[in-house]
Each structure stands twice: as C-alpha cells, then as structure tokens.
mmCIF file of C-alpha atoms and ligand atoms in Angstrom:
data_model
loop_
_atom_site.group_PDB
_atom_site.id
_atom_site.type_symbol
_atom_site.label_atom_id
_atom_site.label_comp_id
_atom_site.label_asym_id
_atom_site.label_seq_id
_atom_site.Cartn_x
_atom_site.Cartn_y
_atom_site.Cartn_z
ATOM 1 C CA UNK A 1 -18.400 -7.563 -11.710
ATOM 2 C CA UNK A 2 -15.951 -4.302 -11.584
ATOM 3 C CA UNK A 3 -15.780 -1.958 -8.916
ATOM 4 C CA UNK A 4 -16.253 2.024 -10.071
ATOM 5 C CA UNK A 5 -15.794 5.138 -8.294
ATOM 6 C CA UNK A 6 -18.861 6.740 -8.040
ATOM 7 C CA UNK A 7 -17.536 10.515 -5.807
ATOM 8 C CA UNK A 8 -14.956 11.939 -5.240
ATOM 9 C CA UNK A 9 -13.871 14.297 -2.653
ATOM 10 C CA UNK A 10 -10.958 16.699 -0.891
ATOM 11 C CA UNK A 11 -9.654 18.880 1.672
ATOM 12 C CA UNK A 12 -6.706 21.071 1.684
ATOM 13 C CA UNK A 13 -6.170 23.067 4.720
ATOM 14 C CA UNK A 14 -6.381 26.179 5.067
ATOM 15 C CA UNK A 15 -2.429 27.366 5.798
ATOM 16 C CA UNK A 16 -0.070 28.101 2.904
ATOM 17 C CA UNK A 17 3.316 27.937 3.621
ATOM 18 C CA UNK A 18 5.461 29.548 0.634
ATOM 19 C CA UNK A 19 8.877 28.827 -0.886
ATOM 20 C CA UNK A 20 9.607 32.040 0.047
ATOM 21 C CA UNK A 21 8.574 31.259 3.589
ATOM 22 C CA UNK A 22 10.774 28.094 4.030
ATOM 23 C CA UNK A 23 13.648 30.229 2.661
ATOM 24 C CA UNK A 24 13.826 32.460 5.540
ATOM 25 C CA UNK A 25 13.986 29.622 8.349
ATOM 26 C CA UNK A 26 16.146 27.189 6.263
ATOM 27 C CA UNK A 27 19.040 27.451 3.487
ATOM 28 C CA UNK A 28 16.862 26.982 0.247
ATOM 29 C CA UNK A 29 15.190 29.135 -2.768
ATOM 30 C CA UNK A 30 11.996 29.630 -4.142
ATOM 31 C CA UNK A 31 13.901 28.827 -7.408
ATOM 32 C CA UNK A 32 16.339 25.969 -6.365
ATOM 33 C CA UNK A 33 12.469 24.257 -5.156
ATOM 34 C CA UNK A 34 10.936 25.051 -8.058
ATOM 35 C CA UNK A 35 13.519 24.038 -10.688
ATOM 36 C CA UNK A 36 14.278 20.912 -8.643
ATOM 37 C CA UNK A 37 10.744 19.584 -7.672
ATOM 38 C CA UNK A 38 8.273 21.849 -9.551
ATOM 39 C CA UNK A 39 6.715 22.822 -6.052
ATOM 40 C CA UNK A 40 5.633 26.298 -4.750
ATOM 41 C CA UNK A 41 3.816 26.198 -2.071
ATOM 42 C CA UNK A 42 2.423 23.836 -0.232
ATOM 43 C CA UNK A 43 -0.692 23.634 2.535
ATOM 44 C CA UNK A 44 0.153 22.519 6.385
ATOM 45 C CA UNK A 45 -2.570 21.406 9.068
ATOM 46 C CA UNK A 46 -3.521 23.623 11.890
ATOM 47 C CA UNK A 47 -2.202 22.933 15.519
ATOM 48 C CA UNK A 48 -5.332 20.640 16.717
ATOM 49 C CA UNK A 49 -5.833 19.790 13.308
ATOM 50 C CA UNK A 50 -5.394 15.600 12.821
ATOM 51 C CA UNK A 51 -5.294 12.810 9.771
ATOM 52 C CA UNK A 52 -8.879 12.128 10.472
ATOM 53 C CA UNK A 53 -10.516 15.396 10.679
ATOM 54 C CA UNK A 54 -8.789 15.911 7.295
ATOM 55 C CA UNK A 55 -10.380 12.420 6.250
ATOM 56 C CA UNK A 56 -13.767 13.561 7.622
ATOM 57 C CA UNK A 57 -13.871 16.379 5.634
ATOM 58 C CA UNK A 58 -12.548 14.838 2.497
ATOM 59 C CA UNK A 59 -14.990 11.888 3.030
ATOM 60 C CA UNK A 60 -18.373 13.911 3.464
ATOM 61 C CA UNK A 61 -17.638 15.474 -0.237
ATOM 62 C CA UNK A 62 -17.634 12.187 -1.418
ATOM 63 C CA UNK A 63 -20.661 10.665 0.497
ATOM 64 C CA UNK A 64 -22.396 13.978 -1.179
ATOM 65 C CA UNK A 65 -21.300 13.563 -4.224
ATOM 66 C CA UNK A 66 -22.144 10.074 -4.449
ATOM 67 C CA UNK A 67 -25.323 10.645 -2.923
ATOM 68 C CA UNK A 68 -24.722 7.629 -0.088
ATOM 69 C CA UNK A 69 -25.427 7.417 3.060
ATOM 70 C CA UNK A 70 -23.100 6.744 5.911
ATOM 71 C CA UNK A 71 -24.697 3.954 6.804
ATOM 72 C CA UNK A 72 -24.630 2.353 3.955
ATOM 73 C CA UNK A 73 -20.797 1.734 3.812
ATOM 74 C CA UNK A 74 -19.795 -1.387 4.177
ATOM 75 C CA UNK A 75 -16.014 -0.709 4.714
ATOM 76 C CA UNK A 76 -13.824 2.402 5.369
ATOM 77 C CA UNK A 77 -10.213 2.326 4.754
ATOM 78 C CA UNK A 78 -7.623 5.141 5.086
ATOM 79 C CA UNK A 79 -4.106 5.407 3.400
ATOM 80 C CA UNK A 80 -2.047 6.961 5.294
ATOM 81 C CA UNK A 81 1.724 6.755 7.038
ATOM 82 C CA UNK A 82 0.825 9.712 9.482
ATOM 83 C CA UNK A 83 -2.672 8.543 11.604
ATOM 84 C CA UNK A 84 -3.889 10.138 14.185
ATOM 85 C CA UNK A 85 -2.235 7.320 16.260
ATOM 86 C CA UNK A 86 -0.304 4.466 15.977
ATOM 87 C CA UNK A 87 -3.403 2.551 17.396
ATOM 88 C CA UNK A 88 -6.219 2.180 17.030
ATOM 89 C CA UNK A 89 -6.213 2.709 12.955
ATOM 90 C CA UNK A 90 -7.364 6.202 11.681
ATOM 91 C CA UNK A 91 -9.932 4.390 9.825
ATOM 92 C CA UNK A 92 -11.666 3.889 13.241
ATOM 93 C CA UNK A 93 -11.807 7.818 14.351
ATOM 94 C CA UNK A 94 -13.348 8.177 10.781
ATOM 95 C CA UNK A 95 -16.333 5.834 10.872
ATOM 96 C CA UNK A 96 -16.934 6.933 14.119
ATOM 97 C CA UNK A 97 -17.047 10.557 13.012
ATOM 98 C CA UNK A 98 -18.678 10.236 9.831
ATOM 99 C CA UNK A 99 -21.775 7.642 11.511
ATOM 100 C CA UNK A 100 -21.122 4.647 9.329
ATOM 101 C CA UNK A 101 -22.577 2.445 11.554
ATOM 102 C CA UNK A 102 -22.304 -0.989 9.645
ATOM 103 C CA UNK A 103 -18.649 -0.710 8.294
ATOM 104 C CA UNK A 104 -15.496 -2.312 9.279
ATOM 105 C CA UNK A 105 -12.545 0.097 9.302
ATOM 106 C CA UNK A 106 -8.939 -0.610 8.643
ATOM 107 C CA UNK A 107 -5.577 1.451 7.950
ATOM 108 C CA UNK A 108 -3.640 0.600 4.696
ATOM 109 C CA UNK A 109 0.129 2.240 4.877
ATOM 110 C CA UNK A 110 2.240 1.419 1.686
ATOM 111 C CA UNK A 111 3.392 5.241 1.795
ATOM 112 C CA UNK A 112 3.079 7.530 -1.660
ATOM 113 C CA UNK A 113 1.601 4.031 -2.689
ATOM 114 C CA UNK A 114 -1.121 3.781 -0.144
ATOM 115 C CA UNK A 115 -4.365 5.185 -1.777
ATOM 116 C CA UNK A 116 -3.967 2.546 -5.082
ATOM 117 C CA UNK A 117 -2.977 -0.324 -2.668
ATOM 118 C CA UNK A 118 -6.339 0.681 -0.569
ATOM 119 C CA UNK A 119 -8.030 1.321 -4.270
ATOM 120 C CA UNK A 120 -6.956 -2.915 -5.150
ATOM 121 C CA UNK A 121 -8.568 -4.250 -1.941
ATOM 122 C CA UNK A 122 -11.551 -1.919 -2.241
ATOM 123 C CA UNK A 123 -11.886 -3.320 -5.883
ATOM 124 C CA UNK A 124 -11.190 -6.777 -4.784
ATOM 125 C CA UNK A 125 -13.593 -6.581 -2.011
ATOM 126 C CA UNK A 126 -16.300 -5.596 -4.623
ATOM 127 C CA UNK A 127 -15.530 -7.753 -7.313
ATOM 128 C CA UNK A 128 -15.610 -10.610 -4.653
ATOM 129 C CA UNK A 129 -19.213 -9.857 -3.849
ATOM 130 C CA UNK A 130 -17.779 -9.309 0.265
ATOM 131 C CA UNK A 131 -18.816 -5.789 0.210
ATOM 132 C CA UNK A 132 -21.180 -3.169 -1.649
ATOM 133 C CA UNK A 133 -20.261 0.067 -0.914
ATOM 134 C CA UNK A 134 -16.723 1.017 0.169
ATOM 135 C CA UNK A 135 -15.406 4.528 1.185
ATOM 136 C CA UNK A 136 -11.691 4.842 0.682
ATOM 137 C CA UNK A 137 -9.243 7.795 1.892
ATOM 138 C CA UNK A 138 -5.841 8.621 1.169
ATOM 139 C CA UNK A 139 -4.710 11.177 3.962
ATOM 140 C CA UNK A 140 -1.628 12.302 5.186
ATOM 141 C CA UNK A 141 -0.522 15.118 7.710
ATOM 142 C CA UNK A 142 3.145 15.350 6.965
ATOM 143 C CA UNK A 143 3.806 18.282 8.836
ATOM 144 C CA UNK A 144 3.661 16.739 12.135
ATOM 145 C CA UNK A 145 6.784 14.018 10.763
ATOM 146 C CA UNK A 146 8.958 16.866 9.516
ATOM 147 C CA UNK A 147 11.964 18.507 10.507
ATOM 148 C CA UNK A 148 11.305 21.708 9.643
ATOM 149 C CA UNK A 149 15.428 22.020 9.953
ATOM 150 C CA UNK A 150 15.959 19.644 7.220
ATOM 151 C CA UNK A 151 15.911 21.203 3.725
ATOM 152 C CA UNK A 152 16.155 18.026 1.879
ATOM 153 C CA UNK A 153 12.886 16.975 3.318
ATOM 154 C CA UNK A 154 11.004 20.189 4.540
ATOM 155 C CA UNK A 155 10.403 21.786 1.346
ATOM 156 C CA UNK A 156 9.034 18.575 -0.257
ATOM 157 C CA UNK A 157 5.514 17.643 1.337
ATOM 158 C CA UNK A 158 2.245 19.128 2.634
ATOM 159 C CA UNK A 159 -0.879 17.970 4.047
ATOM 160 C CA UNK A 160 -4.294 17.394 2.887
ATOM 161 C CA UNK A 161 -7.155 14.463 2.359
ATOM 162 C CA UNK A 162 -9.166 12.626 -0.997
ATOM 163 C CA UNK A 163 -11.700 10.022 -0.637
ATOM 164 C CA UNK A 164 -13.383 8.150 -3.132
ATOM 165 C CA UNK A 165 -16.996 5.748 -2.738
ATOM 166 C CA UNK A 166 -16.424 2.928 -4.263
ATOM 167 C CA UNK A 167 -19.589 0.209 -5.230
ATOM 168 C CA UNK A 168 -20.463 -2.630 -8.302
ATOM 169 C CA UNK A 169 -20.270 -0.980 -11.556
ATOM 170 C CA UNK A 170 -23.192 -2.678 -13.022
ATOM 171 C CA UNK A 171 -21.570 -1.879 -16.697
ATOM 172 C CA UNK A 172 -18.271 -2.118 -18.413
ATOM 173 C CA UNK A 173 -17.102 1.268 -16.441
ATOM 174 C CA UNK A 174 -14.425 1.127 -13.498
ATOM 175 C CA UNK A 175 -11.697 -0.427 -12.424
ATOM 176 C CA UNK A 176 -10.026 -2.255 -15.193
ATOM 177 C CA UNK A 177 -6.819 -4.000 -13.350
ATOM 178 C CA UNK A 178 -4.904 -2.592 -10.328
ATOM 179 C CA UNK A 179 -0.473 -3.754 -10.359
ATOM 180 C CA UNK A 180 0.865 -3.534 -7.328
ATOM 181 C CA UNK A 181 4.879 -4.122 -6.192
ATOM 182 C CA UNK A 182 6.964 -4.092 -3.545
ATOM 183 C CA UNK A 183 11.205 -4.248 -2.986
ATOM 184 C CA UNK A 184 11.935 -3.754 0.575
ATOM 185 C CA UNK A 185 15.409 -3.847 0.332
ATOM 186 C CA UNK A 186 15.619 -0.304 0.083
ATOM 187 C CA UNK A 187 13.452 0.679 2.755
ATOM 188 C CA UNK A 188 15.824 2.856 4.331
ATOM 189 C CA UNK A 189 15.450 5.204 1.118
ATOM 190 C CA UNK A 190 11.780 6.789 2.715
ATOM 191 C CA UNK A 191 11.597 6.377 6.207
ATOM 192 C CA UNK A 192 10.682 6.990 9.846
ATOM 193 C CA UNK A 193 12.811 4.880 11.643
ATOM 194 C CA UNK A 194 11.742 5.995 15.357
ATOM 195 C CA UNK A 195 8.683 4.691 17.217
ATOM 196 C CA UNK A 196 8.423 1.089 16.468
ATOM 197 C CA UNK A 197 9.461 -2.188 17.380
ATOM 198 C CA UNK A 198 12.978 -1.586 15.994
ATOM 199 C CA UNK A 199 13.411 1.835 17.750
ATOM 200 C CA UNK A 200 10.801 2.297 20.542
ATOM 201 C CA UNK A 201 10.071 5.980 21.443
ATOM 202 C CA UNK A 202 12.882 7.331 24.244
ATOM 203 C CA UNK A 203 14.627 10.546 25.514
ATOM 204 C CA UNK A 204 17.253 9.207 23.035
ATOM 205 C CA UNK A 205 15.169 8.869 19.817
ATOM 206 C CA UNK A 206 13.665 12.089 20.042
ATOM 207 C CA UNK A 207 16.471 13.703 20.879
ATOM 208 C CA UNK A 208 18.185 11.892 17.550
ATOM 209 C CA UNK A 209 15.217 13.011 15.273
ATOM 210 C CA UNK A 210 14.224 9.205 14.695
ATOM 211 C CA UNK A 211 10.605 10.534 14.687
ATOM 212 C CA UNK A 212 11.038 12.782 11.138
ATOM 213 C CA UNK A 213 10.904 11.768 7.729
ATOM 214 C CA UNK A 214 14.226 11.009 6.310
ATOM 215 C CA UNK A 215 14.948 10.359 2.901
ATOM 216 C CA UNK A 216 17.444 9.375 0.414
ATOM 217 C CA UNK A 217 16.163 11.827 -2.430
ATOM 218 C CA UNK A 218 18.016 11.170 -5.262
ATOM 219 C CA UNK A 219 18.614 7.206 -5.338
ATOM 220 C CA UNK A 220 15.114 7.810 -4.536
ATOM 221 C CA UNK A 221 14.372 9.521 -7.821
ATOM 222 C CA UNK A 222 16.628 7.494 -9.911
ATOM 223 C CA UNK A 223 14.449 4.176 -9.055
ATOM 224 C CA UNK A 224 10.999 5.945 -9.470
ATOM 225 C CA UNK A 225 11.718 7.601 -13.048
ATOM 226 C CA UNK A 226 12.938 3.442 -14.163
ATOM 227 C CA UNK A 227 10.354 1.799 -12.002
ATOM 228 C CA UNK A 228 6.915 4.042 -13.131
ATOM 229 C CA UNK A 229 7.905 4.399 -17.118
ATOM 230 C CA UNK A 230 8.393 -0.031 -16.868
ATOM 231 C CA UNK A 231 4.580 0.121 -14.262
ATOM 232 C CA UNK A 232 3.016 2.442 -16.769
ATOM 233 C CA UNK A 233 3.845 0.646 -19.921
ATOM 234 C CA UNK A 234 3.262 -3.232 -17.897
ATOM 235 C CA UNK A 235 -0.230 -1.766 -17.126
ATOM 236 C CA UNK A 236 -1.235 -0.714 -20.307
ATOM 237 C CA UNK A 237 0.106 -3.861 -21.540
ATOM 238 C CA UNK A 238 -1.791 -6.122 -19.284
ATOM 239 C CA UNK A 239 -5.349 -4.532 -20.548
ATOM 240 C CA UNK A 240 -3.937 -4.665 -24.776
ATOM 241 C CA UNK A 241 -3.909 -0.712 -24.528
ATOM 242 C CA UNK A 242 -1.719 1.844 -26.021
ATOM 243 C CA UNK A 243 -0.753 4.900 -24.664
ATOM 244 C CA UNK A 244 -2.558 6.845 -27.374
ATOM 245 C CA UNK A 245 -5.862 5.133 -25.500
ATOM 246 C CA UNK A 246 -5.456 7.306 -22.229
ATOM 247 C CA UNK A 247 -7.514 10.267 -21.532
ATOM 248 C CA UNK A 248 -5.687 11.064 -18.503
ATOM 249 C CA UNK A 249 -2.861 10.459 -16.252
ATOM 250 C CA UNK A 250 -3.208 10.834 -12.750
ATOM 251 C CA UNK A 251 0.272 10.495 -10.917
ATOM 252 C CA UNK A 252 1.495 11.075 -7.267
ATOM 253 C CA UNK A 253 2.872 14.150 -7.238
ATOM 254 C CA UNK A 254 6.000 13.856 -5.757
ATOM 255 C CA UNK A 255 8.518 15.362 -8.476
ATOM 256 C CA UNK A 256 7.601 17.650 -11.523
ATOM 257 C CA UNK A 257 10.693 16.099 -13.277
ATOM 258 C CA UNK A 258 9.395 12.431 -12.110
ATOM 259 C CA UNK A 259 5.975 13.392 -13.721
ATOM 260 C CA UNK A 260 7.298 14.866 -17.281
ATOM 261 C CA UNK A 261 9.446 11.766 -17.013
ATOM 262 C CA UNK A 262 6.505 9.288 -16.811
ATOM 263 C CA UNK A 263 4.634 11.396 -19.229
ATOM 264 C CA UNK A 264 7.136 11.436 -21.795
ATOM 265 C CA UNK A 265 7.729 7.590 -22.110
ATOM 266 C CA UNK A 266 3.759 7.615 -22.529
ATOM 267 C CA UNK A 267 3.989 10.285 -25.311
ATOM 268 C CA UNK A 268 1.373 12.466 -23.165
ATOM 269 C CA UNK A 269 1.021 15.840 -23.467
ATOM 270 C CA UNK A 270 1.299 17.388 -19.822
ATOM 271 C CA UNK A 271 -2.440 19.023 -20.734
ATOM 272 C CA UNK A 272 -3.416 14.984 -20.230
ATOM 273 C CA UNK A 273 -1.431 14.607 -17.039
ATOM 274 C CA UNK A 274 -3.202 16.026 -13.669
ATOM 275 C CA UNK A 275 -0.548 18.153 -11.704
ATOM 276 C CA UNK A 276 -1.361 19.552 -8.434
ATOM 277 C CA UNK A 277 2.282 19.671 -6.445
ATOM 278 C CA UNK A 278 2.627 23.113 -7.470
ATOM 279 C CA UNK A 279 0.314 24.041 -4.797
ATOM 280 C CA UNK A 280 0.288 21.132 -2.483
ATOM 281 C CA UNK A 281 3.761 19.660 -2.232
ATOM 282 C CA UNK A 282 3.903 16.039 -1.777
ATOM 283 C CA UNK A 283 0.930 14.851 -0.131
ATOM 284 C CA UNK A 284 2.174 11.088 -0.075
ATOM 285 C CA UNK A 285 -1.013 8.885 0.036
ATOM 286 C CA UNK A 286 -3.474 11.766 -0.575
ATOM 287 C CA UNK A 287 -1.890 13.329 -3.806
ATOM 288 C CA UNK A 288 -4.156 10.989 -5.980
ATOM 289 C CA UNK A 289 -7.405 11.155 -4.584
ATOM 290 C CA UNK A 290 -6.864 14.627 -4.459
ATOM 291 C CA UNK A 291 -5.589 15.250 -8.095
ATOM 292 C CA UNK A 292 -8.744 13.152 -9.055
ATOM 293 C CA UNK A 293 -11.086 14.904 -7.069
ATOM 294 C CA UNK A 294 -9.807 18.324 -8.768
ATOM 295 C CA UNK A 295 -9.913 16.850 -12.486
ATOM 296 C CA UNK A 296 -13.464 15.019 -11.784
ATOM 297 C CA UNK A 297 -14.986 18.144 -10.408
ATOM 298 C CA UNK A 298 -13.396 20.483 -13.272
ATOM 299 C CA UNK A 299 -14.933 18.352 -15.990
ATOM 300 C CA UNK A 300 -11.616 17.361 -17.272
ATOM 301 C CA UNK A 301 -12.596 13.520 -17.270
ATOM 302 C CA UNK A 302 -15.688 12.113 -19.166
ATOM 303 C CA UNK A 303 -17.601 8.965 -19.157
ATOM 304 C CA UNK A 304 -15.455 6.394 -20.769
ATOM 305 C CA UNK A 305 -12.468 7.814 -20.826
ATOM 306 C CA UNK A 306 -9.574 5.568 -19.828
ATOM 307 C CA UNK A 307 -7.552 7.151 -17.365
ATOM 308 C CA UNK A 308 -4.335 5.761 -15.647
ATOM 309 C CA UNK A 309 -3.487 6.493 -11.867
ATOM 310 C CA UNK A 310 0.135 5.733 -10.876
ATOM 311 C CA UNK A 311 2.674 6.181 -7.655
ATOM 312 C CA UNK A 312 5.747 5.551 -6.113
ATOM 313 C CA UNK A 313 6.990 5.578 -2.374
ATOM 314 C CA UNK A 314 8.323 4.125 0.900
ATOM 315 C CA UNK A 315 8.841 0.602 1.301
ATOM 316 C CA UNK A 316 9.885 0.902 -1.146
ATOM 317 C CA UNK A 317 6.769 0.327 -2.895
ATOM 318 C CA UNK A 318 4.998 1.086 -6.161
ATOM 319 C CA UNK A 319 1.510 0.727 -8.044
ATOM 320 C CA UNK A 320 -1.108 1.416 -10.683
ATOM 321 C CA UNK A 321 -4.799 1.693 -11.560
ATOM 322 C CA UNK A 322 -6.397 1.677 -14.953
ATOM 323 C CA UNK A 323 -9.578 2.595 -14.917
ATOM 324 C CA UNK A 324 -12.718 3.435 -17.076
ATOM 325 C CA UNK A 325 -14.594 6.122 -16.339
HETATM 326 N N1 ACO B 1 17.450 23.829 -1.175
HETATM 327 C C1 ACO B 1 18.646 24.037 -1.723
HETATM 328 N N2 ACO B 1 19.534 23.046 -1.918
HETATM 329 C C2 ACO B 1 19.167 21.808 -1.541
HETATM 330 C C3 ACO B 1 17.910 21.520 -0.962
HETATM 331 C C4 ACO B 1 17.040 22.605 -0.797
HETATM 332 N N3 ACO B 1 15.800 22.452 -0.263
HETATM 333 N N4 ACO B 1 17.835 20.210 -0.704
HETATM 334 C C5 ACO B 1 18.983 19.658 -1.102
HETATM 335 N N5 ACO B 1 19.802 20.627 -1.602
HETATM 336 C C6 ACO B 1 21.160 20.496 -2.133
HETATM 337 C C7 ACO B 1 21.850 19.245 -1.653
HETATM 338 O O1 ACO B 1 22.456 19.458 -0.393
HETATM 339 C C8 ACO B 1 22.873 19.033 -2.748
HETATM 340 O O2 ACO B 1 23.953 19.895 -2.535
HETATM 341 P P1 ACO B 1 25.479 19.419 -2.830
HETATM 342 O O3 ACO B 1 25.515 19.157 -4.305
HETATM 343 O O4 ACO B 1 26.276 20.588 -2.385
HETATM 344 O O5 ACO B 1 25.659 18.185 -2.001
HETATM 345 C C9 ACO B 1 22.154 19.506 -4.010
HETATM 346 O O6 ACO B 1 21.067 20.336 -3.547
HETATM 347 C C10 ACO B 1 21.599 18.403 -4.862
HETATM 348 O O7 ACO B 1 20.898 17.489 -4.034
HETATM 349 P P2 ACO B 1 20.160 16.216 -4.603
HETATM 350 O O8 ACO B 1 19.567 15.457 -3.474
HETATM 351 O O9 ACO B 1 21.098 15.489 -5.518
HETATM 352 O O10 ACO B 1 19.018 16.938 -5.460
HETATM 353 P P3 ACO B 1 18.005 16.315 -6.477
HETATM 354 O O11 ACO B 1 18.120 16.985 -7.766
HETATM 355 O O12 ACO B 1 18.045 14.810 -6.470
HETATM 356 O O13 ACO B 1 16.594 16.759 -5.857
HETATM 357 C C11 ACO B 1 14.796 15.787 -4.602
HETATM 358 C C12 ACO B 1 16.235 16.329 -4.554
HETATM 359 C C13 ACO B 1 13.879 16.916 -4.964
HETATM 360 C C14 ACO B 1 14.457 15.235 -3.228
HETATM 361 C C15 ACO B 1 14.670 14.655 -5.652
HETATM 362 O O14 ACO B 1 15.763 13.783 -5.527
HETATM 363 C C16 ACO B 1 13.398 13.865 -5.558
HETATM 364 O O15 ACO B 1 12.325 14.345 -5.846
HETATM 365 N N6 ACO B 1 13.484 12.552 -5.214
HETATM 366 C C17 ACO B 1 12.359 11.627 -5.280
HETATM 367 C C18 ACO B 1 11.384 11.810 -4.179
HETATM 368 C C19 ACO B 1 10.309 10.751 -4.270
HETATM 369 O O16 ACO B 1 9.835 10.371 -5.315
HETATM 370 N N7 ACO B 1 9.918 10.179 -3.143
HETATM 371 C C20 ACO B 1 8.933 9.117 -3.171
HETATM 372 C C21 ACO B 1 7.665 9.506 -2.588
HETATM 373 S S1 ACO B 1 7.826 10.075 -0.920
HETATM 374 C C22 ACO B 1 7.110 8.886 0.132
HETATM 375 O O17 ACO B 1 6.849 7.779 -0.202
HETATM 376 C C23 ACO B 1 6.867 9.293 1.518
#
C-alpha cells in the first residue's frame, strides 16, 4: 500500500524584508544577492509570532483542503531546526492547537532536509499499516537564529510554514520511494553550535553569538551541486525512470545557481522546476511544502504526473521523494 498526499497547505508571513532593506543595515547589494543566490526578498515572522502558529496556519489549509478532520489524524510531525522550544517538540503546541485529539506528535530536525525525512516516516508509517492519516509540517522561523550583523548568513533565509495530509493511496498514485543520507563529518558546515549539550546556554555563549546560524557557504555549495545531481539521478534510477519522465521538480530553495545546477544535469527546463526563493529566501525545512503547496494550488501539477522533490542541508544531510501524483 503507498502513502499519497492528499492537501496541501502554506503560510508566509506577512513582513517583507527587501534586498534593498538588508543593504542599508549591513554591507551587501540587492544585486551581489541576487546574482549570487537568486533571492529578493524574503518574509520574517512578527515579534510574538512562533514555529507553531506558523504550523497552525499552514496545517488548517491542508486539513481543508483535504477535507479531514482534526481528529482524525493519527500522527503530527513538524520539520523544523527552529521550534518554539527546545522541549517539549513543536509538534506538541500544534496538535494541541489544531484539536487532533487522537494523534501522537513528534519533531523531526534533519535541517533543509527535514520535511522529506518527516515525508519517509509518514510514508513508512502508512505503508506499515501503523497509521491512517498523518499531517506533516515543515516550518521554520529563521529570523529568530540570525545575526542580522552577519551578511553571509542574513541575506540568505526567511520564515514561513507547508503542511501536507498524508493517508493510504488506495491506487498506484503517491509516494513511489523516498532516499535519504547523511555525512556528519561536516556538521560544522550549517550550524548552531550554542544551546546544547556541547555548549549549554551562558553569559558567555550569547555574548559569542553561539545562538545564530553560522555557515560555511561555499564548501557548502560545492557539496550540494555534487551531492543532489548524484541523489537526483540515484532516485530516478532506483524507480527505472528517466529524467524525460518528470513533470516537475520540486527542490529546496536554497541557491538559484544550486537549482539551475540540479536542473541542468536532469535536462529540465526551469518552466518544470518550482522556484519560490525569489520571494521567500531560504526557508530550510519549509521551502518544499511550500513550493508544493504553490504549484498544487496553481494547477501546475496533474494527476499522474511524476514529480521529484529534493534537498540539501545541515548535518550535513540530504534526501529525495519521487512521487506520483
Ligand atoms: N553581500 C556582499 N558580499 C558578500 C555577502 C553579501 N551578503 N556575503 C558574502 N560576501 C562576500 C564574501 O565576504 C566574499 O568576499 P571576499 O571574496 O572578499 O572574501 C565574497 O562575497 C564571496 O563569498 P563566497 O562565500 O565565496 O560566495 P558564494 O558565491 O559561495 O555565495 C552563498 C555564498 C550564497 C552562501 C553560497 O555559497 C551558497 O548558497 N551556499 C550553499 C548554501 C546551502 O545550500 N545551504 C544548505 C541549506 S541551509 C540549511 O540546511 C540550514
């Protein structure tokens, strides 16, 4: 039995923060961002905004769209590196919130990875027979884990939710195979080193910036352009597809270059891949649900189409989805 995703939803907030708006509080350009990253502007959370309000939102679209009820889900599951807490999981505020009464809840963080990691247990889950209905977010306030002094971080992500139900497919739609990988070795490439075990919070952290994203962009970039062109090819490979099959890419959006890249090796035109960082920046774990949610609700996917979902991130980690609609 498959597992297929049967709504989709977002949220974005409501602030847009320009390149030109960075540029006048840190050294940067509207066209240096652009011509480097492909990004323009990018959406940040309000004050008393958190991860799970953004996953509330995001996760009544798809309830709607699905037509399920809350408690009906058997399982909720957020992506996400920036919870509202470090305990208990985000998952928790959001079953609460959102009344689904009979679910277990659970955090998943695998960073720009996270929503296909959380996508492969959901579909495992399902496949299993453990669980019927599943409702899966990929949410990230990355605002609040900036240094809005940093330039090589700063300008790169945003904020912003996309949830998917997930139940049995009861045909040959959904989710064909899910690949997922892992090297930790170069952890230090994406990280927040302050506020764990290794570096509890103190006067000293804080004061060091141990609490903000840090990130070694361009090995970073170097390892995700080799790592998704092998991923995307492995995963076609594993289901006796060629790229010609795909009706769609849907990649994290974490580089423009990254994404042409990717696209390229599959011989895509970039009218088949779903971009969305030109507005929202780097959204980490909720830059696929969200891309997916906009393509779904445009009409640019149909029934049957095969359509590829792909990412790259912190751990560092990477993994894929191919799916039929
Ligand atoms: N504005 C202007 N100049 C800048 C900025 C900025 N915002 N940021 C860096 N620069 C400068 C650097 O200081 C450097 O200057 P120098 O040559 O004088 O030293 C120069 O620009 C080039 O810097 P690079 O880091 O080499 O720039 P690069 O072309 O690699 O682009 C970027 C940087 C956009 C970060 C890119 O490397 C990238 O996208 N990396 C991959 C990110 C990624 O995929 N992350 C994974 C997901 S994130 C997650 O999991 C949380």
């Amino acid at each position: 039995m498959r597992s297929k995703i049967t709504g989709t939803g977002s949220y974005l907030p409501e602030r847009i923060i320009s390149n030109d708006d960075l540029a006048k509080t840190v050294h940067t350009s509207d066209e240096w961002i652009i011509e480097r990253t492909g990004i323009k502007e990018r959406r940040v959370a309000g004050d008393d905004e958190t991860t799970s309000d953004m996953c509330f939102q995001a996760a009544g679209k798809a309830l709607e769209a699905s037509g399920t009820f809350p408690e009906e889900i058997d399982l909720v599951i957020v992506a996400t590196m920036s919870g509202d807490m470090p305990m208990p999981a985000t998952a928790s505020f959001l079953q609460q919130r959102i009344g689904a009464v009979n679910a277990g809840a659970f955090d998943v963080n695998a960073a720009c990875s996270g929503f296909l990691y959380g996508l492969s247990v959901a579909d495992n889950f399902i496949k299993g027979g453990t669980f019927r209905k599943i409702l899966l977010v990929g949410a990230e306030m990355n605002s609040k884990f900036l240094d809005w002094e940093d330039r090589s971080t700063c300008v790169l992500f945003g904020d912003g939710a996309g949830a998917v139900i997930m139940e049995p497919a009861g045909d040959d739609s959904g989710v064909l195979s899910t690949h997922l990988s892992s090297d930790g070795s170069m952890w230090d490439f994406i990280c927040v080193p302050g506020g764990g075990s290794k570096y509890p919070s103190s006067h000293e952290t804080v004061k060091d910036g141990m609490h903000f994203i840090k990130m070694r962009g361009n090995e970073t970039f170097k390892v995700a352009v080799r790592t998704l062109e092998k991923l995307v090819m492995d995963t076609l490979a594993a289901n006796n597809m060629k790229p010609s099959d795909l009706a769609m890419l849907i990649p994290h959006q974490a580089n423009l270059r990254i994404i042409s890249a990717t696209a390229k090796r599959l011989n895509l035109p970039m009218s088949r891949v779903a971009v969305n960082l030109d507005k929202f920046g780097n959204t980490s774990s909720a830059s696929i649900p969200i891309a997916l949610d906009e393509v779904v609700r445009e009409g640019r996917i149909k029934e049957g189409d095969y359509i590829l979902l792909e990412a790259f991130g912190g751990g560092l980690t990477w993994a894929s989805a191919l799916i039929k609609w």
